[in-house]
Amino acid sequence: MNYSTDTAEAIALLKRLIAVPSVSRDEKGTADIIESWLAERGAAPRRLHNCVWAVADGFDPSRPTLLLNSHHDTVKPAPSWTRDPFKPETEDGKLYGLGSNDAGGSAVSLATVFLRLRTAPLPYNLVLALTAEEEVMGEHGMRAMLPELEKEGVRIDMALVGEPTGMQPAVAERGLIVLDCTARGVTGHAARNEGVNALYKALDDINRLRNLTLPKVSATLGPVKITVTQIEAGRQHNVIPDECRFVADVRTTDAYTNEETEALIAAEIESEAKARSYRVRASVIADNHPLVRGAVALGRQPFVSPTTSDMALMPFPSLKMGPGESSRSHSADEYICPDEIAEAIELYTQLLQNLDL
């Protein structure tokens, strides 16, 4: 297939990124490449840790601001790779390499569209941020990027997040809290029927959680989902355990905040329950938001994403849409099709040029 000049440059950039390892928290090499690539094209990029960002010409704080975001970090390559994960190879219309699908294809597509529209007279401000540490939601990724933008006077009103979705718009993601729960009892000799068995108390609480339904149900994400995934108790066979620890994986919705969800669950069990973090929050964008309406106008089909992304860290409406398929992410012999990148660039361009605010 013959590609436009800028699309061919995007594919070439992706090959350069694949060739440089960029596992989360070690992305300096790819950040350097992205920064230089944007600078060479006049975009005046800025750098924060291994995040690279740029603001389109004519920024006006009185207008709404749209963030184009994707990430350039990757997970570690799985042992089952049959190819060199850092050697970009094209075969049968597929470009293989670690991070090609998640989310290099989205990153280079959004960067290309940003350059296309950087000087265009749009009714909104355009900001590009290609961030690090997305795979671990680290402190030097989006968590640092948003405060930095605020400090620079760039207030984000909405975001288009590039992740592999087959260029279908993901309008929602569940949030997550991991609850560390502890049931306490009294130790004693197992043969003498002494003490209070913390393991039995934990089992009672686990059964409560298994059958617990919180009152509010999200219109988009449905009910909060609670799954107990780990349990640990006892030191030896003849001693009644005085402590039992178990872990609950809680997939949250926009019906409650993460803090509210923790409190409601904790009130239903005798065990102590404490969330490890509240930062992975549910994300839902309204059906009538301009980004959703624009995607639907292009024949795209909204859906609820089963995976999380940096949308969880964004306190403003965000839509997830990008080239590639989620099923290829974190898999051996990961790939993206150059044709998917070409399609993404054109669809992104149409969406942003026709965005009706």
XYZ file of C-alpha atoms in Angstrom:
357
model
C 0.000 0.000 0.000
C 1.191 3.498 -0.780
C 1.089 5.719 2.294
C 1.082 9.498 2.588
C 4.441 11.028 3.489
C 3.507 11.708 7.100
C 2.000 8.229 7.547
C 5.180 6.651 6.188
C 7.173 8.778 8.645
C 4.922 7.604 11.495
C 5.567 3.953 10.611
C 9.287 4.638 10.407
C 9.148 6.296 13.832
C 7.403 3.259 15.284
C 10.170 1.006 13.986
C 12.740 3.220 15.729
C 10.782 3.032 18.974
C 10.493 -0.761 18.825
C 14.258 -1.058 18.426
C 14.917 0.710 21.745
C 13.839 -1.090 24.946
C 11.359 1.017 26.923
C 10.087 -1.114 29.786
C 8.162 0.977 32.321
C 10.407 3.267 34.408
C 13.232 2.838 31.885
C 11.971 4.770 28.854
C 14.672 7.397 28.382
C 15.722 6.036 24.984
C 12.277 6.245 23.418
C 11.575 9.600 25.088
C 14.752 10.958 23.453
C 13.618 9.686 20.053
C 10.132 11.193 20.368
C 11.447 14.519 21.612
C 13.931 14.798 18.736
C 11.345 13.679 16.155
C 8.868 16.359 17.240
C 11.574 19.039 17.489
C 12.789 18.310 13.968
C 9.237 19.004 12.776
C 8.929 22.308 14.601
C 6.621 21.224 17.416
C 8.768 22.674 20.265
C 8.359 19.654 22.569
C 8.796 19.806 26.325
C 10.088 17.062 28.611
C 9.062 15.910 32.091
C 10.960 12.823 33.249
C 10.350 10.478 30.280
C 7.090 12.134 29.248
C 7.167 14.325 26.122
C 4.532 16.967 25.492
C 3.798 19.852 23.154
C 1.159 22.554 22.727
C -0.212 23.492 19.309
C 0.192 27.015 17.994
C -2.142 29.792 19.119
C -2.966 28.504 22.593
C -5.863 30.508 24.050
C -6.801 29.821 27.705
C -10.357 31.012 27.024
C -10.948 28.040 24.717
C -11.432 24.407 25.803
C -8.338 22.205 25.596
C -8.159 18.707 24.140
C -5.360 16.363 25.184
C -4.052 13.738 22.765
C -2.411 11.075 24.884
C -0.776 7.714 24.487
C 2.204 5.998 26.095
C 5.567 4.712 24.908
C 6.472 2.372 27.758
C 6.008 -1.395 27.499
C 5.734 -4.454 29.676
C 8.675 -6.863 29.787
C 8.786 -9.273 26.828
C 7.244 -12.667 27.578
C 9.629 -15.679 27.482
C 7.502 -17.217 24.722
C 8.495 -14.664 22.070
C 9.694 -16.474 18.937
C 11.203 -13.282 17.477
C 13.550 -10.651 18.791
C 11.062 -8.301 20.528
C 13.334 -5.322 19.830
C 13.818 -6.023 16.129
C 11.038 -4.460 14.036
C 10.135 -6.894 11.271
C 7.377 -6.603 8.690
C 5.886 -9.830 7.377
C 2.542 -10.550 5.694
C 1.305 -7.027 6.356
C 2.200 -7.117 10.062
C 4.835 -5.082 11.885
C 6.188 -7.175 14.764
C 7.876 -5.816 17.874
C 7.353 -5.170 21.568
C 5.091 -2.160 22.059
C 4.020 -2.050 18.424
C 0.364 -2.606 19.318
C 0.365 -1.400 22.926
C 0.639 1.436 22.372
C 3.251 2.468 19.817
C 0.788 2.470 16.951
C -1.471 4.881 18.815
C 1.439 7.066 19.928
C 2.846 7.629 16.438
C -0.640 8.095 14.948
C -1.595 10.769 17.468
C 1.773 12.479 17.100
C 1.278 12.607 13.329
C -2.217 14.052 13.632
C -0.967 16.632 16.141
C 1.601 17.790 13.598
C -1.037 17.886 10.856
C -3.328 20.102 12.942
C -0.741 22.019 14.966
C -1.289 25.252 13.018
C -4.920 24.670 12.003
C -7.625 27.150 13.140
C -9.465 24.841 15.546
C -12.163 25.930 18.054
C -10.113 24.374 20.851
C -6.529 24.110 22.035
C -4.625 20.953 21.128
C -2.021 19.359 23.398
C -0.008 16.205 22.756
C 1.436 14.159 25.632
C 3.243 10.876 25.003
C 3.761 9.594 28.495
C 5.780 7.019 30.400
C 4.991 4.481 33.127
C 1.431 3.826 31.925
C 1.800 0.080 32.367
C 2.538 0.565 36.079
C 0.637 3.856 36.603
C 3.887 5.153 38.022
C 4.575 8.434 39.728
C 6.547 9.813 36.751
C 3.869 9.195 34.130
C 0.412 10.722 33.824
C 0.346 11.275 37.592
C 3.159 13.810 37.123
C 2.080 15.063 33.692
C -1.302 16.509 34.663
C 0.021 18.660 37.545
C 2.823 19.871 35.258
C 0.327 20.990 32.624
C -1.716 22.798 35.283
C 1.445 24.523 36.523
C 2.117 25.698 32.964
C -1.391 27.141 32.703
C -2.730 24.332 30.505
C -6.065 23.154 31.897
C -7.317 20.013 30.169
C -11.053 19.757 29.450
C -11.172 16.440 27.573
C -8.854 13.757 26.245
C -8.502 11.320 23.390
C -6.465 8.394 24.688
C -4.670 6.144 22.220
C -4.868 2.448 23.096
C -5.504 -0.566 20.857
C -9.287 -0.728 20.399
C -9.614 -1.468 16.683
C -10.402 2.256 16.345
C -13.695 1.713 18.155
C -14.444 4.242 20.931
C -14.206 2.909 24.482
C -16.554 5.125 26.487
C -15.927 3.595 29.907
C -13.493 1.635 32.051
C -13.998 0.139 35.484
C -11.863 1.367 38.337
C -9.991 -0.841 40.787
C -9.359 -1.053 44.476
C -7.467 -3.946 46.033
C -8.638 -4.573 49.594
C -6.278 -6.140 52.095
C -8.539 -7.760 54.670
C -7.606 -9.195 58.076
C -9.784 -11.379 60.298
C -8.613 -11.672 63.907
C -9.233 -14.453 66.427
C -7.650 -16.056 69.470
C -5.028 -18.776 69.207
C -5.395 -22.125 70.912
C -4.733 -25.888 70.611
C -6.659 -27.466 67.773
C -7.239 -30.706 69.714
C -8.826 -28.926 72.698
C -11.314 -26.827 70.698
C -9.840 -23.682 72.199
C -9.570 -20.163 70.884
C -11.408 -18.297 68.127
C -10.542 -19.441 64.613
C -9.702 -16.419 62.485
C -9.842 -18.584 59.373
C -13.498 -19.402 59.993
C -14.252 -15.725 60.577
C -12.560 -14.907 57.281
C -14.569 -17.596 55.475
C -17.791 -16.071 56.788
C -16.703 -12.672 55.495
C -15.612 -14.118 52.156
C -19.051 -15.684 51.776
C -20.640 -12.298 52.543
C -18.498 -10.663 49.864
C -19.308 -13.426 47.394
C -23.001 -12.570 47.703
C -22.747 -8.828 48.316
C -24.447 -6.436 45.912
C -24.073 -2.711 46.533
C -27.309 -0.714 46.126
C -26.338 1.624 43.293
C -25.746 0.209 39.821
C -23.979 2.192 37.099
C -26.047 2.702 33.964
C -22.911 2.107 31.876
C -20.695 -0.225 33.923
C -23.288 -2.203 35.866
C -22.727 -3.335 39.474
C -19.516 -3.171 41.469
C -17.764 -6.535 41.100
C -16.054 -8.108 44.132
C -13.787 -11.154 43.853
C -11.685 -12.675 46.632
C -8.438 -13.837 45.076
C -5.965 -14.685 47.870
C -6.064 -16.103 51.406
C -3.391 -16.914 54.003
C -3.637 -18.229 57.573
C -2.022 -20.497 60.130
C 1.501 -21.465 61.126
C 1.065 -25.182 61.830
C -1.650 -27.856 61.689
C -2.419 -28.112 65.419
C -2.679 -24.393 66.260
C -5.882 -22.381 65.872
C -4.929 -19.360 63.708
C -5.451 -16.010 65.385
C -5.113 -14.082 62.124
C -6.266 -14.718 58.561
C -5.468 -12.372 55.704
C -7.308 -12.329 52.414
C -7.385 -10.053 49.372
C -10.422 -8.819 47.464
C -10.186 -7.488 43.909
C -12.918 -4.849 43.559
C -13.823 -3.478 40.131
C -15.471 -0.144 40.800
C -17.939 1.971 38.823
C -19.012 5.581 38.565
C -21.916 4.862 40.941
C -19.560 5.362 43.900
C -16.132 6.839 44.448
C -13.414 4.357 45.333
C -13.426 5.687 48.890
C -17.195 5.188 49.168
C -16.893 1.680 47.782
C -14.267 0.752 50.365
C -16.422 2.108 53.204
C -19.547 0.259 52.055
C -17.709 -3.057 51.786
C -15.918 -2.611 55.098
C -19.277 -2.040 56.828
C -20.528 -5.432 55.604
C -17.755 -7.602 57.085
C -16.158 -8.135 60.482
C -12.624 -8.272 59.076
C -10.582 -5.105 58.769
C -10.489 -3.921 55.148
C -8.073 -1.362 53.738
C -7.571 -0.290 50.123
C -3.995 -0.229 48.853
C -4.756 2.780 46.642
C -7.689 4.818 45.362
C -6.082 6.198 42.219
C -7.457 3.737 39.608
C -10.890 5.267 39.224
C -13.799 4.344 36.975
C -14.092 6.446 33.840
C -17.328 7.126 31.947
C -17.882 9.695 29.213
C -21.415 10.837 28.373
C -23.066 9.576 25.197
C -23.646 13.155 24.042
C -20.057 14.328 24.548
C -18.578 15.804 21.337
C -15.847 13.129 21.208
C -18.423 10.329 21.376
C -20.758 11.996 18.896
C -17.852 12.589 16.539
C -16.719 8.955 16.705
C -20.254 7.686 16.098
C -20.580 10.029 13.107
C -17.558 8.239 11.626
C -19.353 4.902 11.898
C -17.576 3.819 15.065
C -19.339 1.678 17.700
C -18.987 2.689 21.380
C -18.190 -0.051 23.899
C -17.103 -0.580 27.500
C -13.428 -1.495 27.764
C -12.434 -4.498 29.917
C -8.925 -3.069 30.427
C -7.616 -0.046 32.303
C -5.481 2.807 31.027
C -4.374 6.295 32.027
C -8.025 7.303 31.626
C -8.309 6.112 35.245
C -6.105 9.044 36.292
C -7.962 11.710 34.323
C -10.528 13.836 36.188
C -12.082 15.043 32.912
C -14.065 13.317 30.112
C -11.882 10.988 28.076
C -12.400 8.629 25.158
C -10.109 5.677 24.432
C -9.605 4.819 20.769
C -6.624 3.586 18.810
C -5.264 1.221 16.159
C -4.547 -2.427 16.874
C -6.392 -4.949 19.013
C -6.398 -5.284 22.795
C -6.003 -9.080 22.489
C -2.476 -8.589 21.073
C -1.309 -6.508 24.028
C 1.219 -8.075 26.410
C 1.378 -11.164 24.185
C 4.329 -12.896 22.558
C 5.067 -11.826 18.971
C 3.015 -8.652 19.376
C 2.281 -6.849 16.135
C 0.332 -4.072 14.475
C -0.559 -3.681 10.812
C 0.785 -0.566 9.087
C -2.614 -0.320 7.382
C -4.160 0.068 10.841
C -1.890 3.031 11.530
C -2.810 4.606 8.189
C -6.512 4.184 8.982
C -6.062 5.606 12.485
C -4.325 8.736 11.225
C -7.143 9.471 8.795
C -9.929 8.738 11.301
C -8.255 10.800 14.030
C -7.840 13.671 11.565
C -11.502 13.576 10.552
C -12.656 13.342 14.163
C -10.608 16.335 15.313
C -11.298 18.515 12.283
C -15.063 18.013 12.650
C -15.324 18.083 16.432
C -18.513 19.961 17.252
C -18.099 21.763 20.570
